[in-house]
């Protein structure tokens, strides 16, 4: 109940932060209505739909292990045809169990976990090709993305944790009104308690080969999201696309 209460309170705080961020972005956009008009500079509001999965002591390497639904919101500020900055908020539930693996050590240990998390991040995006919405020849581009983030979840009892999202994606913008992105982002989490396995909880009586199953300082847990982002530009109509509308 303590973890659940902490998580509920945390989600409330995250929602407030997200609301303040959106309000601030809109306020700045309105203030710059006449200063930032142009074809290259505009904002997009989007929804992320995908799945998340975990890597750590229970699942050291396997991709797409126990994928769970992930839901998020995007606020992307397009700087020009090559660069953009994105604020992203994502919710997901992650889980894992030793019993899913063939390792005798893991079967003996029998550890398992189920945690929810909310992540807030600011990420920079770089398009490999110039992306011009609605242009038949320049409406597609692969891109890379990275930036800092904070994580709040039912596994965090002592405060926020930091993470670094980074990954790759593909953007397709066939009209001046929306962009469809498919992306895969890996999260380096600065915490080793996502799976509930602490450094001194288990012994090495199964030999040196079991060492990778023990939680070591500096070998933090990780998680990934893969999915699609559908973004809309409310200011797409008219001769100019402005950052404020």
mmCIF file of C-alpha atoms in Angstrom:
data_model
loop_
_atom_site.group_PDB
_atom_site.id
_atom_site.type_symbol
_atom_site.label_atom_id
_atom_site.label_comp_id
_atom_site.label_asym_id
_atom_site.label_seq_id
_atom_site.Cartn_x
_atom_site.Cartn_y
_atom_site.Cartn_z
ATOM 1 C CA UNK A 1 0.000 0.000 0.000
ATOM 2 C CA UNK A 2 2.920 2.336 0.742
ATOM 3 C CA UNK A 3 4.348 1.901 -2.751
ATOM 4 C CA UNK A 4 0.923 2.302 -4.322
ATOM 5 C CA UNK A 5 0.263 5.483 -2.352
ATOM 6 C CA UNK A 6 3.683 6.820 -3.291
ATOM 7 C CA UNK A 7 3.066 6.061 -6.945
ATOM 8 C CA UNK A 8 -0.372 7.698 -6.968
ATOM 9 C CA UNK A 9 1.058 10.816 -5.352
ATOM 10 C CA UNK A 10 3.906 10.754 -7.820
ATOM 11 C CA UNK A 11 1.614 10.479 -10.829
ATOM 12 C CA UNK A 12 -0.344 13.461 -9.515
ATOM 13 C CA UNK A 13 2.867 15.478 -9.304
ATOM 14 C CA UNK A 14 3.919 14.383 -12.781
ATOM 15 C CA UNK A 15 0.552 15.408 -14.224
ATOM 16 C CA UNK A 16 0.917 18.812 -12.613
ATOM 17 C CA UNK A 17 4.408 19.213 -14.025
ATOM 18 C CA UNK A 18 3.175 18.185 -17.471
ATOM 19 C CA UNK A 19 0.264 20.657 -17.285
ATOM 20 C CA UNK A 20 2.583 23.481 -16.211
ATOM 21 C CA UNK A 21 4.966 22.603 -19.033
ATOM 22 C CA UNK A 22 2.193 22.704 -21.631
ATOM 23 C CA UNK A 23 0.839 25.974 -20.251
ATOM 24 C CA UNK A 24 4.304 27.537 -20.279
ATOM 25 C CA UNK A 25 4.942 26.369 -23.836
ATOM 26 C CA UNK A 26 1.651 27.814 -25.035
ATOM 27 C CA UNK A 27 2.301 31.074 -23.200
ATOM 28 C CA UNK A 28 5.728 31.486 -24.786
ATOM 29 C CA UNK A 29 4.275 30.600 -28.175
ATOM 30 C CA UNK A 30 1.620 33.303 -27.920
ATOM 31 C CA UNK A 31 4.163 35.890 -26.778
ATOM 32 C CA UNK A 32 6.309 35.120 -29.827
ATOM 33 C CA UNK A 33 3.439 35.094 -32.296
ATOM 34 C CA UNK A 34 4.876 37.754 -34.569
ATOM 35 C CA UNK A 35 8.533 36.992 -34.013
ATOM 36 C CA UNK A 36 8.697 33.300 -34.891
ATOM 37 C CA UNK A 37 6.555 32.852 -37.973
ATOM 38 C CA UNK A 38 8.006 30.883 -40.846
ATOM 39 C CA UNK A 39 7.892 27.639 -42.758
ATOM 40 C CA UNK A 40 10.613 25.932 -40.724
ATOM 41 C CA UNK A 41 9.668 26.730 -37.124
ATOM 42 C CA UNK A 42 6.508 25.206 -35.613
ATOM 43 C CA UNK A 43 5.125 23.026 -32.820
ATOM 44 C CA UNK A 44 3.528 19.572 -32.849
ATOM 45 C CA UNK A 45 1.343 17.860 -30.259
ATOM 46 C CA UNK A 46 1.364 14.081 -30.308
ATOM 47 C CA UNK A 47 0.398 10.805 -28.668
ATOM 48 C CA UNK A 48 2.780 7.889 -28.150
ATOM 49 C CA UNK A 49 1.433 4.319 -28.356
ATOM 50 C CA UNK A 50 3.752 1.371 -27.921
ATOM 51 C CA UNK A 51 5.202 -1.218 -25.572
ATOM 52 C CA UNK A 52 7.948 -1.251 -22.961
ATOM 53 C CA UNK A 53 10.248 -3.992 -21.719
ATOM 54 C CA UNK A 54 12.991 -4.391 -19.141
ATOM 55 C CA UNK A 55 16.665 -5.450 -18.988
ATOM 56 C CA UNK A 56 18.508 -6.135 -15.753
ATOM 57 C CA UNK A 57 19.509 -8.934 -13.408
ATOM 58 C CA UNK A 58 16.471 -11.051 -14.310
ATOM 59 C CA UNK A 59 16.692 -10.381 -18.051
ATOM 60 C CA UNK A 60 20.276 -9.422 -18.938
ATOM 61 C CA UNK A 61 20.079 -9.411 -22.741
ATOM 62 C CA UNK A 62 16.828 -10.668 -24.304
ATOM 63 C CA UNK A 63 15.006 -7.965 -26.337
ATOM 64 C CA UNK A 64 11.217 -7.548 -26.211
ATOM 65 C CA UNK A 65 10.934 -9.547 -22.983
ATOM 66 C CA UNK A 66 7.395 -9.417 -21.549
ATOM 67 C CA UNK A 67 6.349 -6.301 -23.530
ATOM 68 C CA UNK A 68 3.688 -4.220 -21.787
ATOM 69 C CA UNK A 69 1.520 -1.374 -23.142
ATOM 70 C CA UNK A 70 3.009 2.115 -22.918
ATOM 71 C CA UNK A 71 1.139 5.404 -23.351
ATOM 72 C CA UNK A 72 2.569 8.882 -23.634
ATOM 73 C CA UNK A 73 2.272 12.467 -24.824
ATOM 74 C CA UNK A 74 4.682 14.511 -26.950
ATOM 75 C CA UNK A 75 5.302 18.203 -27.376
ATOM 76 C CA UNK A 76 7.758 18.653 -30.244
ATOM 77 C CA UNK A 77 9.218 22.013 -31.230
ATOM 78 C CA UNK A 78 10.578 21.820 -34.771
ATOM 79 C CA UNK A 79 13.517 24.190 -35.088
ATOM 80 C CA UNK A 80 14.158 23.609 -38.780
ATOM 81 C CA UNK A 81 14.208 20.809 -41.352
ATOM 82 C CA UNK A 82 16.993 18.968 -39.515
ATOM 83 C CA UNK A 83 16.526 19.632 -35.794
ATOM 84 C CA UNK A 84 13.763 19.408 -33.200
ATOM 85 C CA UNK A 85 13.373 19.351 -29.419
ATOM 86 C CA UNK A 86 10.756 17.135 -27.748
ATOM 87 C CA UNK A 87 9.223 17.039 -24.281
ATOM 88 C CA UNK A 88 7.817 13.558 -23.630
ATOM 89 C CA UNK A 89 5.819 11.974 -20.796
ATOM 90 C CA UNK A 90 5.295 8.179 -20.841
ATOM 91 C CA UNK A 91 3.545 5.721 -18.523
ATOM 92 C CA UNK A 92 4.253 1.995 -18.560
ATOM 93 C CA UNK A 93 4.174 -1.150 -16.407
ATOM 94 C CA UNK A 94 7.242 -3.415 -16.433
ATOM 95 C CA UNK A 95 7.603 -6.923 -15.037
ATOM 96 C CA UNK A 96 9.911 -9.919 -14.987
ATOM 97 C CA UNK A 97 10.397 -13.332 -13.394
ATOM 98 C CA UNK A 98 13.363 -15.665 -12.956
ATOM 99 C CA UNK A 99 11.087 -18.590 -13.740
ATOM 100 C CA UNK A 100 10.863 -17.443 -17.376
ATOM 101 C CA UNK A 101 14.512 -18.427 -17.938
ATOM 102 C CA UNK A 102 16.384 -21.727 -18.106
ATOM 103 C CA UNK A 103 19.228 -20.708 -15.786
ATOM 104 C CA UNK A 104 19.402 -23.064 -12.789
ATOM 105 C CA UNK A 105 20.586 -20.186 -10.644
ATOM 106 C CA UNK A 106 17.539 -18.125 -11.581
ATOM 107 C CA UNK A 107 15.190 -21.013 -10.946
ATOM 108 C CA UNK A 108 16.729 -21.362 -7.495
ATOM 109 C CA UNK A 109 16.557 -17.633 -6.815
ATOM 110 C CA UNK A 110 12.945 -17.249 -8.029
ATOM 111 C CA UNK A 111 12.936 -13.448 -8.039
ATOM 112 C CA UNK A 112 10.124 -11.521 -9.712
ATOM 113 C CA UNK A 113 8.803 -7.963 -9.881
ATOM 114 C CA UNK A 114 6.010 -5.808 -11.281
ATOM 115 C CA UNK A 115 6.439 -2.041 -11.298
ATOM 116 C CA UNK A 116 4.779 0.983 -12.860
ATOM 117 C CA UNK A 117 6.675 4.078 -13.862
ATOM 118 C CA UNK A 118 6.187 7.538 -15.308
ATOM 119 C CA UNK A 119 9.028 9.113 -17.259
ATOM 120 C CA UNK A 120 9.498 12.779 -18.165
ATOM 121 C CA UNK A 121 12.248 13.700 -20.602
ATOM 122 C CA UNK A 122 13.548 16.425 -22.890
ATOM 123 C CA UNK A 123 15.149 15.064 -26.056
ATOM 124 C CA UNK A 124 16.951 16.494 -29.033
ATOM 125 C CA UNK A 125 16.191 15.048 -32.469
ATOM 126 C CA UNK A 126 18.430 15.135 -35.540
ATOM 127 C CA UNK A 127 17.000 14.200 -38.943
ATOM 128 C CA UNK A 128 19.371 12.519 -41.383
ATOM 129 C CA UNK A 129 17.456 14.091 -44.276
ATOM 130 C CA UNK A 130 15.745 17.491 -44.513
ATOM 131 C CA UNK A 131 12.121 16.905 -43.478
ATOM 132 C CA UNK A 132 9.600 19.246 -45.112
ATOM 133 C CA UNK A 133 5.954 18.506 -44.164
ATOM 134 C CA UNK A 134 3.770 18.006 -47.212
ATOM 135 C CA UNK A 135 6.675 17.968 -49.661
ATOM 136 C CA UNK A 136 6.353 14.857 -51.825
ATOM 137 C CA UNK A 137 10.135 14.442 -52.147
ATOM 138 C CA UNK A 138 11.215 15.486 -48.630
ATOM 139 C CA UNK A 139 8.519 14.127 -46.312
ATOM 140 C CA UNK A 140 10.557 11.173 -44.967
ATOM 141 C CA UNK A 141 13.667 10.907 -42.802
ATOM 142 C CA UNK A 142 15.386 8.570 -40.334
ATOM 143 C CA UNK A 143 16.457 10.333 -37.140
ATOM 144 C CA UNK A 144 18.395 9.865 -33.916
ATOM 145 C CA UNK A 145 17.307 11.150 -30.513
ATOM 146 C CA UNK A 146 18.820 11.554 -27.037
ATOM 147 C CA UNK A 147 18.410 13.626 -23.893
ATOM 148 C CA UNK A 148 17.998 13.666 -20.095
ATOM 149 C CA UNK A 149 14.962 12.406 -18.194
ATOM 150 C CA UNK A 150 13.549 11.696 -14.737
ATOM 151 C CA UNK A 151 11.663 8.588 -13.635
ATOM 152 C CA UNK A 152 9.034 8.194 -10.934
ATOM 153 C CA UNK A 153 7.700 4.733 -10.152
ATOM 154 C CA UNK A 154 6.480 2.293 -7.562
ATOM 155 C CA UNK A 155 10.070 1.018 -7.192
ATOM 156 C CA UNK A 156 11.404 4.440 -6.157
ATOM 157 C CA UNK A 157 10.934 5.066 -2.441
ATOM 158 C CA UNK A 158 13.658 7.645 -1.939
ATOM 159 C CA UNK A 159 12.824 10.146 -4.686
ATOM 160 C CA UNK A 160 13.206 10.664 -8.404
ATOM 161 C CA UNK A 161 15.679 8.707 -10.515
ATOM 162 C CA UNK A 162 17.474 9.980 -13.591
ATOM 163 C CA UNK A 163 17.637 8.291 -16.969
ATOM 164 C CA UNK A 164 19.076 8.934 -20.426
ATOM 165 C CA UNK A 165 16.759 8.041 -23.332
ATOM 166 C CA UNK A 166 18.481 7.522 -26.684
ATOM 167 C CA UNK A 167 17.443 5.764 -29.846
ATOM 168 C CA UNK A 168 16.492 5.857 -33.494
ATOM 169 C CA UNK A 169 13.326 6.414 -35.477
ATOM 170 C CA UNK A 170 11.704 7.181 -38.798
ATOM 171 C CA UNK A 171 9.481 10.177 -39.535
ATOM 172 C CA UNK A 172 6.881 10.464 -42.273
ATOM 173 C CA UNK A 173 5.096 13.777 -42.807
ATOM 174 C CA UNK A 174 2.870 13.474 -45.910
ATOM 175 C CA UNK A 175 0.874 16.645 -45.189
ATOM 176 C CA UNK A 176 1.291 19.969 -43.440
ATOM 177 C CA UNK A 177 -1.049 18.808 -40.652
ATOM 178 C CA UNK A 178 0.552 15.717 -39.108
ATOM 179 C CA UNK A 179 3.676 13.593 -38.744
ATOM 180 C CA UNK A 180 3.854 9.860 -38.085
ATOM 181 C CA UNK A 181 6.971 8.585 -36.323
ATOM 182 C CA UNK A 182 8.105 5.058 -35.465
ATOM 183 C CA UNK A 183 10.829 4.936 -32.820
ATOM 184 C CA UNK A 184 12.814 2.617 -30.590
ATOM 185 C CA UNK A 185 14.415 4.253 -27.542
ATOM 186 C CA UNK A 186 16.632 2.632 -24.946
ATOM 187 C CA UNK A 187 16.683 4.050 -21.404
ATOM 188 C CA UNK A 188 19.821 3.998 -19.292
ATOM 189 C CA UNK A 189 18.374 4.132 -15.764
ATOM 190 C CA UNK A 190 20.563 5.395 -12.928
ATOM 191 C CA UNK A 191 19.098 2.874 -10.493
ATOM 192 C CA UNK A 192 19.576 -0.837 -9.887
ATOM 193 C CA UNK A 193 16.374 -1.479 -7.947
ATOM 194 C CA UNK A 194 13.836 -1.538 -10.772
ATOM 195 C CA UNK A 195 13.634 -5.332 -10.512
ATOM 196 C CA UNK A 196 13.792 -5.366 -6.701
ATOM 197 C CA UNK A 197 17.133 -7.215 -6.597
ATOM 198 C CA UNK A 198 19.544 -5.441 -4.282
ATOM 199 C CA UNK A 199 23.309 -5.763 -4.222
ATOM 200 C CA UNK A 200 23.655 -7.938 -1.120
ATOM 201 C CA UNK A 201 20.465 -10.004 -1.336
ATOM 202 C CA UNK A 202 21.912 -13.159 -2.924
ATOM 203 C CA UNK A 203 25.131 -15.113 -2.470
ATOM 204 C CA UNK A 204 27.465 -16.523 -5.106
ATOM 205 C CA UNK A 205 27.270 -20.104 -3.913
ATOM 206 C CA UNK A 206 26.458 -21.209 -7.477
ATOM 207 C CA UNK A 207 29.915 -20.125 -8.644
ATOM 208 C CA UNK A 208 31.394 -17.292 -10.675
ATOM 209 C CA UNK A 209 28.966 -17.840 -13.555
ATOM 210 C CA UNK A 210 26.164 -16.706 -11.269
ATOM 211 C CA UNK A 211 27.780 -13.311 -10.726
ATOM 212 C CA UNK A 212 25.851 -11.668 -13.531
ATOM 213 C CA UNK A 213 22.627 -12.537 -11.703
ATOM 214 C CA UNK A 214 23.610 -10.581 -8.601
ATOM 215 C CA UNK A 215 22.933 -6.868 -8.474
ATOM 216 C CA UNK A 216 26.211 -4.966 -8.611
ATOM 217 C CA UNK A 217 26.783 -1.270 -8.087
ATOM 218 C CA UNK A 218 27.396 0.333 -11.480
ATOM 219 C CA UNK A 219 25.401 -2.298 -13.379
ATOM 220 C CA UNK A 220 22.125 -0.369 -13.440
ATOM 221 C CA UNK A 221 18.840 -1.632 -14.821
ATOM 222 C CA UNK A 222 17.524 -0.470 -18.186
ATOM 223 C CA UNK A 223 14.263 -0.419 -20.106
ATOM 224 C CA UNK A 224 13.110 0.382 -23.621
ATOM 225 C CA UNK A 225 10.071 1.715 -25.437
ATOM 226 C CA UNK A 226 9.173 0.915 -29.014
ATOM 227 C CA UNK A 227 6.124 2.395 -30.687
ATOM 228 C CA UNK A 228 4.641 5.127 -32.849
ATOM 229 C CA UNK A 229 3.988 8.830 -32.320
ATOM 230 C CA UNK A 230 1.163 10.578 -34.163
ATOM 231 C CA UNK A 231 1.737 14.350 -34.032
ATOM 232 C CA UNK A 232 -0.596 17.149 -35.156
ATOM 233 C CA UNK A 233 0.143 20.750 -36.103
ATOM 234 C CA UNK A 234 -2.905 22.923 -35.332
ATOM 235 C CA UNK A 235 -1.226 25.915 -37.016
ATOM 236 C CA UNK A 236 -0.611 24.214 -40.341
ATOM 237 C CA UNK A 237 -3.184 26.201 -42.361
ATOM 238 C CA UNK A 238 -2.460 29.504 -43.997
ATOM 239 C CA UNK A 239 0.535 30.939 -45.812
ATOM 240 C CA UNK A 240 2.747 30.712 -42.706
ATOM 241 C CA UNK A 241 3.272 28.065 -40.056
ATOM 242 C CA UNK A 242 3.823 29.924 -36.814
ATOM 243 C CA UNK A 243 5.041 28.734 -33.427
ATOM 244 C CA UNK A 244 2.034 30.476 -31.842
ATOM 245 C CA UNK A 245 -1.626 30.077 -32.769
#
